[in-house]
Amino acid sequence: MSAGLSRYIATRLGRALLTVIGVITLVFILVRVSPGDPVDAILGDQASAEERAAKRTQLHLDQALPMQFLHFLGDVGDGSLGRSYTRPDESVSSLIGEVLPSTLLLGLFAILVAWAIAIPLGSIAAVKRGSFWDGTARGFALFGIAVPAIWLGPLLVLFFGVKLKWLPLPGDEDVGIEGLILPALTVGAALAAILMRQTRAAMMEVLSEQYVLAARARGVAGWKVVLVHALRNAMLPVMTVGAAQLAGVFSGAVIAEKVFERQGLGTLFLDAYFARDIPVVQGAVLVVAITYVLVNLVVELIYGVVDPRVRVA
Amino acid sequence: MKRLRKMSFGVFVVAIFALIAIFGPWLAPFSPSEIDLTNEYVRPSESHWLGTTDNGVDILSVILHGARLAGLVGITVVAISLVLGTLAGMAAAYRGGKLDHAITGFADLMQPFPSVMLNVAMLALVAKPGVLHLVLALLPSGWVIYARIARAQTLTLREREYVQAGRALGMSDRRIILRHIFPNLASPLAIQATSHLGGAILAESTLSFLGLGPGRAASWGALLDQGSAVLLRFPHVALIAGGTIAITVLGFNLAGDWLRDRLDPRSRNSR
């Protein structure tokens, strides 16, 4: 391994670690600046002063903020992320662990759908600029951005579930993999629109590079130039955008899980919000944000290995 | 010709939205909380142009009242984000050093958070969210994009000759920023603000859809939520509510594109 590469990896690791620390701190602060009192939220306004005081002590809320922060760090450090207010015998991380696989599966499917639409459509649009396909791609991008997930979900149910009866309806039992298609489309459409634009722009740039012209001049077949010479190089910036979309995937999952009545991190998070189960709310946000940081770190590392130019920057 | 069509649609939608947000509540044929149990979930008809929803509430009236909430949240969020973000971005670029590191670091820290989850978490302790809470919840993710634009633009503008000349002539920082830097920031910020209005309206709808909105009766998102609950039997509620949100968001996006074509001649050929 070259010195440049190891320095690149070390900087990225260091920065990711700093970001994780920042993310933990920010989650702690955000939930504390939220207007309202967790004790009111848990006990309601009927509780006596003693009950409130006891609850306050039990939740460490009577201590100074720095001490509360240390308790929070301890909960993060031992991996439990604290205890749920509504289910005190369960740690937050075990509650999250139960539902996370379902959400990750949905997220992966959504990303797969987004890439399967965006990469071919974006590439064709770039190769055949101004053609019918380019028009279709632009129309799709506009549609994907304008039609919000909160509406797309119900629309898909009406069309594919009710009218065509091809796919299961929300709440149907034992749906298997078919039950994932509509939720994944709901999450993936907006991602696909943005990725498609990015692919089109990156492909257009690469297609005008000298090495692509040189390949064409040497008589390399048209499709081979596009697939081997252009697409491979255009994929790097697209990968970066794809990794940055991970936050959007989780936002979409909250919506899709509600619309399609799926159990997952999104529904756990929303239910915890309505039950004022603060540790679960902050735990879910934390897990998602740290996942984002880690995935982006991996993408950056791959990027650094594949493309030596980025190590210098 | 194509540009003209795009202009008329985006600007048309924005204009209609503004009119409805201002005058909607007076135009509404019914109150958005008027219950009429004999007419629950009726399809669009002469007495209820867009039909009725839960408890026989008139959908058109909910849409007309809901526009005001959407507009109010949208404008407030965009205005505050715009001011805070621009100031932060300009300060970061102009002062540089530690302040720049702090502001960019803070902006970068917002990236890993899904906007929907961040908004909900901000409201975690609020028992009954009001309009103000909603605005507060949307700010942490709102200001970042303006700070990025203002910072990037200020960084290049700072090195321009006319700014250097101003400095050599002994102009104060305040004057340089106000007279020479800010005017050049105005158009990219205005373009961003236009499409952000659509985004903020969508964010309000999304939060209301998830059940966090203020006053469930008169919000587009809450109407869509009701519609989704009865989707299989009475699809018109969700179709109308979602369609209204989608057309409004599309309108603001197209209006932003139109504004960019008008203000930034370079973008005309590149897209």
Coordinates of C-alpha atoms in Angstrom, one line a residue:
Chain A
M1 CA 0.0 0.0 0.0
S2 CA 1.4 3.4 -1.0
A3 CA 2.0 6.2 1.6
G4 CA -0.6 8.3 -0.2
L5 CA -3.2 5.7 0.1
S6 CA -2.6 4.9 3.8
R7 CA -2.7 8.6 4.6
Y8 CA -5.9 8.9 2.6
I9 CA -7.5 6.1 4.6
A10 CA -6.3 7.5 7.9
T11 CA -7.8 10.9 7.2
R12 CA -11.1 9.4 6.2
L13 CA -11.2 7.2 9.3
G14 CA -10.4 10.1 11.5
R15 CA -13.0 12.3 9.9
A16 CA -15.7 9.6 10.2
L17 CA -14.9 9.1 13.9
L18 CA -15.2 12.9 14.5
T19 CA -18.5 12.9 12.6
V20 CA -19.9 10.0 14.7
I21 CA -19.0 11.9 17.9
G22 CA -20.6 15.0 16.4
V23 CA -23.7 13.1 15.5
I24 CA -24.1 11.6 19.0
T25 CA -23.7 15.1 20.6
L26 CA -26.2 16.6 18.1
V27 CA -28.9 14.0 18.8
F28 CA -28.5 14.6 22.5
I29 CA -28.8 18.4 22.0
L30 CA -31.7 18.2 19.5
V31 CA -33.9 16.2 21.7
R32 CA -33.1 18.4 24.7
V33 CA -33.9 21.7 23.0
S34 CA -37.2 20.3 21.8
P35 CA -39.8 22.4 23.7
G36 CA -41.6 20.3 26.3
D37 CA -41.0 18.2 29.4
P38 CA -40.4 14.4 29.1
V39 CA -42.0 13.9 32.5
D40 CA -45.2 15.6 31.4
A41 CA -45.0 13.6 28.3
I42 CA -44.7 10.2 30.1
L43 CA -47.0 10.8 33.2
G44 CA -49.5 13.2 31.7
D45 CA -50.8 16.2 33.7
Q46 CA -52.6 14.2 36.4
A47 CA -49.5 12.9 38.2
S48 CA -48.7 14.2 41.7
A49 CA -45.6 16.2 42.5
E50 CA -43.9 13.2 44.2
E51 CA -44.5 10.9 41.3
R52 CA -43.0 13.6 39.0
A53 CA -40.0 14.1 41.2
A54 CA -39.4 10.3 41.4
K55 CA -39.6 10.0 37.6
R56 CA -37.3 12.9 37.2
T57 CA -34.7 11.2 39.4
Q58 CA -35.2 7.8 37.8
L59 CA -34.5 9.4 34.3
H60 CA -31.5 11.4 35.6
L61 CA -33.4 14.6 34.6
D62 CA -32.6 16.2 37.9
Q63 CA -28.9 16.2 37.1
A64 CA -27.0 18.9 35.2
L65 CA -26.9 18.6 31.4
P66 CA -23.2 17.5 31.3
M67 CA -24.1 14.6 33.7
Q68 CA -27.1 13.7 31.5
F69 CA -24.8 13.7 28.5
L70 CA -22.4 11.3 30.3
H71 CA -25.3 8.9 31.1
F72 CA -26.3 9.1 27.4
L73 CA -22.7 8.4 26.3
G74 CA -22.6 5.4 28.7
D75 CA -25.8 4.1 27.1
V76 CA -24.3 4.5 23.6
G77 CA -21.0 3.1 24.8
D78 CA -22.4 -0.2 26.2
G79 CA -24.4 -0.6 23.1
S80 CA -27.8 -0.7 24.8
L81 CA -28.8 2.9 23.8
G82 CA -30.7 3.1 27.0
R83 CA -34.0 1.6 28.1
S84 CA -37.3 2.2 26.5
Y85 CA -39.8 4.3 28.6
T86 CA -42.8 2.3 27.6
R87 CA -41.1 -1.2 27.7
P88 CA -38.5 -0.7 30.5
D89 CA -37.3 -4.3 30.5
E90 CA -36.1 -3.9 26.9
S91 CA -33.0 -2.1 25.8
V92 CA -33.5 0.4 22.9
S93 CA -30.9 -1.5 20.8
S94 CA -32.8 -4.8 21.1
L95 CA -36.1 -3.1 20.1
I96 CA -34.3 -1.6 17.1
G97 CA -32.5 -4.8 16.3
E98 CA -35.9 -6.6 16.0
V99 CA -37.2 -4.3 13.3
L100 CA -34.0 -3.2 11.5
P101 CA -33.7 -6.1 9.1
S102 CA -37.1 -5.5 7.6
T103 CA -36.2 -1.8 7.0
L104 CA -32.8 -2.6 5.7
L105 CA -34.4 -5.1 3.2
L106 CA -36.8 -2.4 2.1
G107 CA -34.0 0.1 1.8
L108 CA -31.8 -2.2 -0.3
F109 CA -34.7 -3.0 -2.5
A110 CA -35.5 0.6 -3.0
I111 CA -31.9 1.4 -3.9
L112 CA -31.9 -1.5 -6.3
V113 CA -35.0 -0.2 -8.0
A114 CA -33.6 3.3 -8.1
W115 CA -30.3 2.2 -9.7
A116 CA -32.1 -0.2 -12.1
I117 CA -34.2 2.7 -13.4
A118 CA -31.6 5.5 -13.2
I119 CA -28.4 4.1 -14.7
P120 CA -29.8 2.7 -18.0
L121 CA -32.2 5.7 -18.5
G122 CA -29.6 8.3 -17.6
S123 CA -27.0 6.6 -19.9
I124 CA -29.3 6.4 -22.8
A125 CA -30.5 10.0 -22.3
A126 CA -26.8 11.1 -22.4
V127 CA -25.8 9.0 -25.4
K128 CA -28.9 10.1 -27.4
R129 CA -29.3 13.7 -26.3
G130 CA -32.5 15.3 -27.4
S131 CA -34.1 12.0 -28.5
F132 CA -37.3 10.4 -27.3
W133 CA -35.4 8.6 -24.5
D134 CA -33.9 11.9 -23.3
G135 CA -37.4 13.4 -23.2
T136 CA -38.7 10.3 -21.3
A137 CA -35.8 10.6 -18.8
R138 CA -36.5 14.3 -18.2
G139 CA -40.2 13.7 -17.8
F140 CA -39.4 10.9 -15.3
A141 CA -37.1 13.1 -13.3
L142 CA -39.7 15.8 -13.0
F143 CA -42.3 13.2 -12.0
G144 CA -40.0 11.6 -9.4
I145 CA -39.3 14.9 -7.8
A146 CA -42.8 16.3 -7.9
V147 CA -44.8 13.3 -6.8
P148 CA -44.2 12.9 -3.1
A149 CA -43.8 9.5 -1.5
I150 CA -46.9 10.3 0.7
W151 CA -48.9 10.4 -2.5
L152 CA -47.0 7.9 -4.7
G153 CA -47.7 5.1 -2.2
P154 CA -51.5 5.4 -2.2
L155 CA -51.4 5.8 -6.0
L156 CA -49.4 2.6 -6.5
V157 CA -51.8 0.8 -4.2
L158 CA -54.8 2.0 -6.2
F159 CA -53.3 1.1 -9.6
F160 CA -51.4 -2.1 -9.0
G161 CA -53.3 -3.4 -6.0
V162 CA -56.9 -2.4 -6.6
K163 CA -57.2 -1.9 -10.4
L164 CA -54.8 -4.4 -11.8
K165 CA -54.8 -6.7 -8.7
W166 CA -51.2 -7.7 -9.5
L167 CA -49.7 -6.9 -6.2
P168 CA -50.9 -7.3 -2.5
L169 CA -52.6 -4.5 -0.7
P170 CA -51.4 -2.9 2.6
G171 CA -52.2 -5.2 5.5
D172 CA -52.4 -8.4 3.5
E173 CA -50.9 -11.4 5.3
D174 CA -48.0 -13.5 4.1
V175 CA -47.1 -11.4 1.1
G176 CA -43.5 -12.4 0.7
I177 CA -41.3 -10.7 -1.8
E178 CA -44.2 -9.2 -3.8
G179 CA -45.1 -7.2 -0.8
L180 CA -41.8 -5.3 -1.1
I181 CA -42.3 -4.1 -4.7
L182 CA -44.7 -1.2 -4.1
P183 CA -43.0 0.1 -0.9
A184 CA -39.6 -0.1 -2.6
L185 CA -41.0 1.9 -5.6
T186 CA -42.5 4.5 -3.2
V187 CA -39.1 5.0 -1.6
G188 CA -37.1 4.6 -4.8
A189 CA -38.8 6.9 -7.3
A190 CA -37.5 10.1 -5.9
L191 CA -34.0 8.6 -5.5
A192 CA -34.1 7.3 -9.1
A193 CA -35.0 10.8 -10.4
I194 CA -32.0 12.4 -8.7
L195 CA -29.6 9.6 -9.6
M196 CA -30.9 9.7 -13.2
R197 CA -30.0 13.4 -13.6
Q198 CA -26.6 12.7 -12.1
T199 CA -25.9 9.8 -14.4
R200 CA -27.0 11.8 -17.4
A201 CA -24.7 14.7 -16.4
A202 CA -21.8 12.4 -15.6
M203 CA -22.1 10.4 -18.8
M204 CA -22.3 13.5 -20.9
E205 CA -19.1 14.8 -19.4
V206 CA -17.2 11.5 -19.8
L207 CA -18.5 11.0 -23.3
S208 CA -16.7 14.2 -24.4
E209 CA -13.4 13.1 -22.8
Q210 CA -10.4 12.5 -25.0
Y211 CA -10.0 8.8 -24.2
V212 CA -13.6 8.1 -25.3
L213 CA -13.0 10.0 -28.5
A214 CA -9.7 8.0 -28.9
A215 CA -11.5 4.8 -28.4
R216 CA -14.1 5.7 -31.0
A217 CA -11.3 6.7 -33.4
R218 CA -9.6 3.3 -32.9
G219 CA -12.9 1.8 -34.1
V220 CA -14.1 0.3 -30.8
A221 CA -17.8 -0.6 -31.2
G222 CA -20.3 2.0 -30.0
W223 CA -21.9 0.0 -27.3
K224 CA -18.4 -1.0 -26.0
V225 CA -17.3 2.6 -25.8
V226 CA -20.4 3.5 -23.8
L227 CA -20.4 0.5 -21.4
V228 CA -16.7 -0.1 -20.9
H229 CA -15.0 3.2 -21.4
A230 CA -17.7 5.8 -20.4
L231 CA -20.0 4.2 -17.9
R232 CA -17.3 2.8 -15.7
N233 CA -15.8 6.2 -15.2
A234 CA -19.1 8.0 -14.9
M235 CA -20.1 5.7 -12.1
L236 CA -17.8 7.2 -9.5
P237 CA -19.6 10.5 -9.0
V238 CA -22.9 8.6 -9.3
M239 CA -21.8 6.3 -6.5
T240 CA -21.1 9.3 -4.3
V241 CA -24.6 10.7 -4.9
G242 CA -26.0 7.3 -4.3
A243 CA -24.3 7.0 -0.9
A244 CA -25.5 10.5 0.1
Q245 CA -29.0 9.4 -0.7
L246 CA -29.0 7.0 2.2
A247 CA -30.6 9.6 4.5
G248 CA -33.4 9.9 1.9
V249 CA -33.9 6.1 2.0
F250 CA -34.6 6.2 5.7
S251 CA -37.0 9.2 5.3
G252 CA -38.8 7.3 2.6
A253 CA -38.9 4.2 4.8
V254 CA -40.8 6.1 7.6
I255 CA -43.4 7.1 5.0
A256 CA -43.6 3.8 3.1
E257 CA -43.8 1.7 6.3
K258 CA -46.8 3.8 7.4
V259 CA -48.6 3.7 4.1
F260 CA -48.0 -0.1 3.6
E261 CA -48.5 -1.0 7.3
R262 CA -45.1 -2.7 7.5
Q263 CA -43.3 -3.3 10.8
G264 CA -39.9 -1.6 10.7
L265 CA -37.6 1.1 12.0
G266 CA -39.9 3.8 10.7
T267 CA -43.0 2.5 12.4
L268 CA -41.0 1.8 15.6
F269 CA -39.8 5.4 15.4
L270 CA -43.2 6.9 14.8
D271 CA -44.9 4.8 17.5
A272 CA -42.2 5.8 19.9
Y273 CA -42.8 9.5 19.0
F274 CA -46.5 9.2 19.8
A275 CA -45.8 7.3 23.1
R276 CA -43.1 10.0 24.0
D277 CA -40.6 7.2 24.3
I278 CA -37.6 9.5 23.9
P279 CA -34.8 6.9 24.2
V280 CA -36.3 5.0 21.3
V281 CA -36.7 8.1 19.2
Q282 CA -33.2 9.3 19.7
G283 CA -31.8 5.7 19.4
A284 CA -33.5 5.3 16.0
V285 CA -32.1 8.6 14.8
L286 CA -28.7 7.7 16.1
V287 CA -28.6 4.3 14.4
V288 CA -29.6 5.7 11.1
A289 CA -27.2 8.6 11.2
I290 CA -24.3 6.4 12.1
T291 CA -25.2 3.9 9.4
Y292 CA -25.0 6.8 7.0
V293 CA -21.6 7.8 8.2
L294 CA -20.3 4.3 7.9
V295 CA -21.7 3.6 4.4
N296 CA -20.3 6.9 3.2
L297 CA -16.9 6.0 4.7
V298 CA -16.9 2.7 2.8
V299 CA -17.8 4.5 -0.4
E300 CA -15.0 7.0 0.1
L301 CA -12.5 4.3 0.8
I302 CA -13.5 2.4 -2.4
Y303 CA -13.3 5.6 -4.3
G304 CA -9.8 6.2 -3.0
V305 CA -8.6 2.8 -4.0
V306 CA -10.3 2.9 -7.5
D307 CA -9.4 6.4 -8.4
P308 CA -5.9 7.6 -7.3
R309 CA -6.8 11.2 -8.2
V310 CA -9.0 11.7 -5.1
R311 CA -6.2 10.7 -2.7
V312 CA -4.4 14.0 -3.4
A313 CA -7.3 16.3 -2.9
Chain B
M1 CA -42.1 28.1 -27.0
K2 CA -41.3 25.3 -24.6
R3 CA -39.8 27.7 -22.1
L4 CA -42.9 29.9 -22.3
R5 CA -45.1 26.9 -21.5
K6 CA -43.0 25.9 -18.6
M7 CA -43.0 29.5 -17.3
S8 CA -46.8 29.8 -17.6
F9 CA -47.4 26.5 -15.7
G10 CA -44.9 27.1 -12.8
V11 CA -45.8 30.7 -12.3
F12 CA -49.5 30.0 -12.8
V13 CA -49.5 27.4 -10.0
V14 CA -47.6 29.7 -7.7
A15 CA -49.9 32.6 -8.4
I16 CA -53.0 30.4 -7.8
F17 CA -51.5 29.0 -4.6
A18 CA -50.7 32.5 -3.3
L19 CA -54.3 33.6 -4.0
I20 CA -55.8 30.6 -2.3
A21 CA -53.4 30.9 0.7
I22 CA -54.5 34.5 1.1
F23 CA -58.2 34.4 0.2
G24 CA -59.0 30.7 0.5
P25 CA -60.7 30.7 4.0
W26 CA -63.2 33.4 2.7
L27 CA -63.9 31.5 -0.5
A28 CA -64.5 28.2 1.3
P29 CA -68.2 27.2 1.0
F30 CA -68.1 25.3 4.3
S31 CA -66.1 25.4 7.5
P32 CA -63.3 22.7 7.5
S33 CA -64.7 21.4 10.8
E34 CA -68.4 21.4 9.8
I35 CA -69.7 17.9 10.5
D36 CA -72.4 16.4 8.3
L37 CA -72.7 12.7 9.1
T38 CA -75.4 12.0 6.5
N39 CA -72.9 13.0 3.8
E40 CA -69.7 11.1 4.7
Y41 CA -67.3 10.4 1.9
V42 CA -69.5 11.5 -0.9
R43 CA -67.9 11.7 -4.3
P44 CA -67.5 15.1 -6.0
S45 CA -71.0 16.5 -6.8
E46 CA -72.8 19.8 -7.2
S47 CA -73.1 20.5 -3.5
H48 CA -69.6 19.4 -2.7
W49 CA -67.4 20.1 -5.7
L50 CA -64.6 17.9 -4.5
G51 CA -66.7 15.6 -2.4
T52 CA -66.5 15.0 1.4
T53 CA -64.2 13.2 3.8
D54 CA -64.3 11.9 7.4
N55 CA -67.5 13.1 9.1
G56 CA -68.8 14.6 5.9
V57 CA -66.3 17.5 6.0
D58 CA -66.2 19.4 2.6
I59 CA -62.9 18.6 0.9
L60 CA -62.7 21.8 -1.1
S61 CA -63.0 23.8 2.1
V62 CA -60.2 21.8 3.7
I63 CA -58.0 22.4 0.7
L64 CA -58.8 26.1 0.7
H65 CA -58.0 26.4 4.4
G66 CA -55.1 24.1 4.3
A67 CA -53.3 26.3 1.7
R68 CA -53.0 29.0 4.3
L69 CA -51.2 26.6 6.8
A70 CA -49.0 25.4 4.0
G71 CA -48.2 28.9 2.8
L72 CA -47.6 30.2 6.4
V73 CA -45.2 27.3 7.3
G74 CA -43.5 27.5 3.9
I75 CA -42.9 31.2 3.9
T76 CA -41.7 31.4 7.5
V77 CA -39.4 28.4 7.1
V78 CA -37.9 29.7 3.9
A79 CA -37.5 33.3 5.2
I80 CA -35.8 32.3 8.4
S81 CA -33.6 29.6 6.7
L82 CA -32.7 32.1 4.0
V83 CA -31.6 34.8 6.4
L84 CA -29.7 32.5 8.9
G85 CA -28.1 30.4 6.1
T86 CA -27.0 33.3 4.1
L87 CA -25.5 35.1 7.1
A88 CA -23.7 32.0 8.2
G89 CA -22.4 31.2 4.7
M90 CA -21.2 34.7 4.1
A91 CA -19.5 34.9 7.5
A92 CA -17.8 31.6 7.0
A93 CA -16.4 32.5 3.6
Y94 CA -15.5 36.1 4.5
R95 CA -13.9 35.5 7.9
G96 CA -12.5 32.1 7.1
G97 CA -10.4 30.2 9.7
K98 CA -12.1 28.8 12.8
L99 CA -15.5 30.3 12.1
D100 CA -15.5 28.7 8.7
H101 CA -14.5 25.3 10.1
A102 CA -17.3 25.6 12.8
I103 CA -20.0 26.6 10.3
T104 CA -19.1 24.1 7.6
G105 CA -18.6 21.4 10.2
F106 CA -22.0 22.0 11.6
A107 CA -23.6 22.0 8.1
D108 CA -21.8 18.7 7.3
L109 CA -23.1 17.2 10.5
M110 CA -26.7 17.7 9.3
Q111 CA -26.1 15.4 6.3
P112 CA -26.4 12.0 7.9
F113 CA -29.8 12.8 9.3
P114 CA -32.9 11.8 7.3
S115 CA -35.0 15.0 7.1
V116 CA -38.2 13.3 8.1
M117 CA -36.7 11.7 11.2
L118 CA -34.9 14.9 12.2
N119 CA -38.1 16.9 12.0
V120 CA -40.0 14.3 14.1
A121 CA -37.2 14.0 16.7
M122 CA -37.2 17.8 17.1
L123 CA -40.9 17.5 18.1
A124 CA -40.2 14.6 20.4
L125 CA -41.2 16.3 23.6
V126 CA -44.0 18.5 22.2
A127 CA -47.4 17.3 23.3
K128 CA -49.5 19.1 20.7
P129 CA -47.4 20.6 18.0
G130 CA -48.5 24.1 16.8
V131 CA -47.5 26.1 13.7
L132 CA -44.5 27.5 15.5
H133 CA -43.3 24.1 16.5
L134 CA -43.6 22.9 13.0
V135 CA -41.5 25.8 11.7
L136 CA -38.9 25.2 14.4
A137 CA -38.6 21.6 13.5
L138 CA -38.0 22.4 9.8
L139 CA -35.2 24.9 10.4
P140 CA -32.3 22.6 11.3
S141 CA -32.4 21.0 7.9
G142 CA -33.5 24.2 6.1
W143 CA -30.6 26.6 6.5
V144 CA -27.9 24.3 5.3
I145 CA -28.4 24.7 1.5
Y146 CA -28.4 28.6 1.7
A147 CA -25.2 28.5 3.8
R148 CA -23.5 26.3 1.2
I149 CA -24.6 28.6 -1.7
A150 CA -23.7 31.8 0.1
R151 CA -20.3 30.4 1.2
A152 CA -19.3 29.1 -2.2
Q153 CA -20.3 32.3 -4.0
T154 CA -18.7 34.6 -1.4
L155 CA -15.5 32.6 -1.7
T156 CA -15.2 33.4 -5.4
L157 CA -16.5 36.9 -5.1
R158 CA -14.1 37.8 -2.4
E159 CA -11.2 37.3 -4.9
R160 CA -12.8 39.4 -7.6
E161 CA -10.9 42.6 -8.6
Y162 CA -13.7 45.0 -7.8
V163 CA -13.9 43.6 -4.2
Q164 CA -10.1 43.7 -3.9
A165 CA -10.2 47.3 -5.2
G166 CA -12.9 48.2 -2.7
R167 CA -10.8 46.9 0.1
A168 CA -7.7 48.7 -1.2
L169 CA -9.7 51.9 -1.2
G170 CA -10.4 51.4 2.5
M171 CA -14.1 50.4 2.3
S172 CA -15.5 48.8 5.5
D173 CA -16.3 45.1 5.5
R174 CA -19.9 45.9 6.0
R175 CA -20.0 48.0 2.9
I176 CA -18.2 45.5 0.8
I177 CA -20.5 42.8 1.9
L178 CA -23.7 44.8 1.5
R179 CA -22.8 46.6 -1.7
H180 CA -20.6 44.2 -3.6
I181 CA -21.1 40.7 -2.3
F182 CA -24.7 40.4 -1.3
P183 CA -26.2 41.7 -4.6
N184 CA -24.3 39.0 -6.5
L185 CA -25.7 36.3 -4.1
A186 CA -29.3 37.4 -4.6
S187 CA -30.2 35.5 -7.7
P188 CA -28.9 32.0 -6.7
L189 CA -30.5 32.4 -3.4
A190 CA -33.8 33.5 -4.9
I191 CA -33.8 30.5 -7.2
Q192 CA -33.1 28.1 -4.3
A193 CA -35.8 29.8 -2.1
T194 CA -38.4 29.3 -4.8
S195 CA -38.0 25.6 -5.0
H196 CA -37.4 25.4 -1.2
L197 CA -40.9 26.9 -0.8
G198 CA -42.3 23.8 -2.5
G199 CA -40.0 21.6 -0.4
A200 CA -41.2 23.3 2.9
I201 CA -44.8 22.9 1.8
L202 CA -44.2 19.2 1.2
A203 CA -42.4 18.9 4.6
E204 CA -45.4 20.4 6.3
S205 CA -47.7 18.0 4.4
T206 CA -45.5 15.1 5.3
L207 CA -45.4 15.9 9.0
S208 CA -49.2 16.4 9.0
F209 CA -49.6 13.1 7.1
L210 CA -47.6 11.3 9.8
G211 CA -49.9 12.8 12.4
L212 CA -47.7 15.6 13.7
G213 CA -49.5 18.6 12.2
P214 CA -51.3 21.3 14.0
G215 CA -55.1 21.2 13.8
R216 CA -55.7 18.0 11.9
A217 CA -58.8 19.4 10.1
A218 CA -57.2 22.0 7.8
S219 CA -54.0 20.5 6.5
W220 CA -53.4 18.9 3.1
G221 CA -51.2 16.2 4.7
A222 CA -53.8 15.3 7.3
L223 CA -56.5 15.1 4.6
L224 CA -54.2 12.8 2.7
D225 CA -53.8 10.7 5.8
Q226 CA -57.5 10.4 6.2
G227 CA -57.8 9.5 2.5
S228 CA -55.1 6.8 2.8
A229 CA -57.1 5.2 5.7
V230 CA -60.1 4.8 3.4
L231 CA -58.2 4.4 0.2
L232 CA -59.7 1.2 -0.9
R233 CA -63.3 2.3 -0.5
F234 CA -63.2 6.1 -1.1
P235 CA -60.1 6.8 -3.2
H236 CA -61.2 10.3 -4.2
V237 CA -60.0 11.8 -0.8
A238 CA -56.4 10.6 -1.2
L239 CA -56.3 11.4 -4.9
I240 CA -57.5 15.0 -4.5
A241 CA -55.4 15.7 -1.4
G242 CA -52.2 14.1 -2.9
G243 CA -52.8 15.7 -6.3
T244 CA -53.1 19.2 -4.7
I245 CA -49.8 18.7 -2.9
A246 CA -48.0 17.3 -5.9
I247 CA -49.2 20.0 -8.3
T248 CA -48.1 22.7 -5.8
V249 CA -44.6 21.2 -5.3
L250 CA -44.2 20.7 -9.1
G251 CA -45.3 24.3 -9.6
F252 CA -42.8 25.8 -7.2
N253 CA -40.0 23.6 -8.7
L254 CA -40.9 24.7 -12.2
A255 CA -41.1 28.3 -11.1
G256 CA -37.6 27.9 -9.6
D257 CA -36.3 26.5 -13.0
W258 CA -38.0 29.4 -14.8
L259 CA -36.4 31.9 -12.5
R260 CA -33.0 30.3 -13.1
D261 CA -33.5 30.5 -16.8
R262 CA -34.3 34.2 -16.4
L263 CA -31.6 35.1 -14.0
D264 CA -28.7 32.9 -15.0
P265 CA -28.3 32.9 -18.8
R266 CA -25.6 30.2 -18.6
S267 CA -28.1 27.6 -17.5
R268 CA -30.2 27.9 -20.7
N269 CA -27.9 25.8 -22.8
S270 CA -26.6 23.4 -20.3
R271 CA -29.9 21.8 -19.5

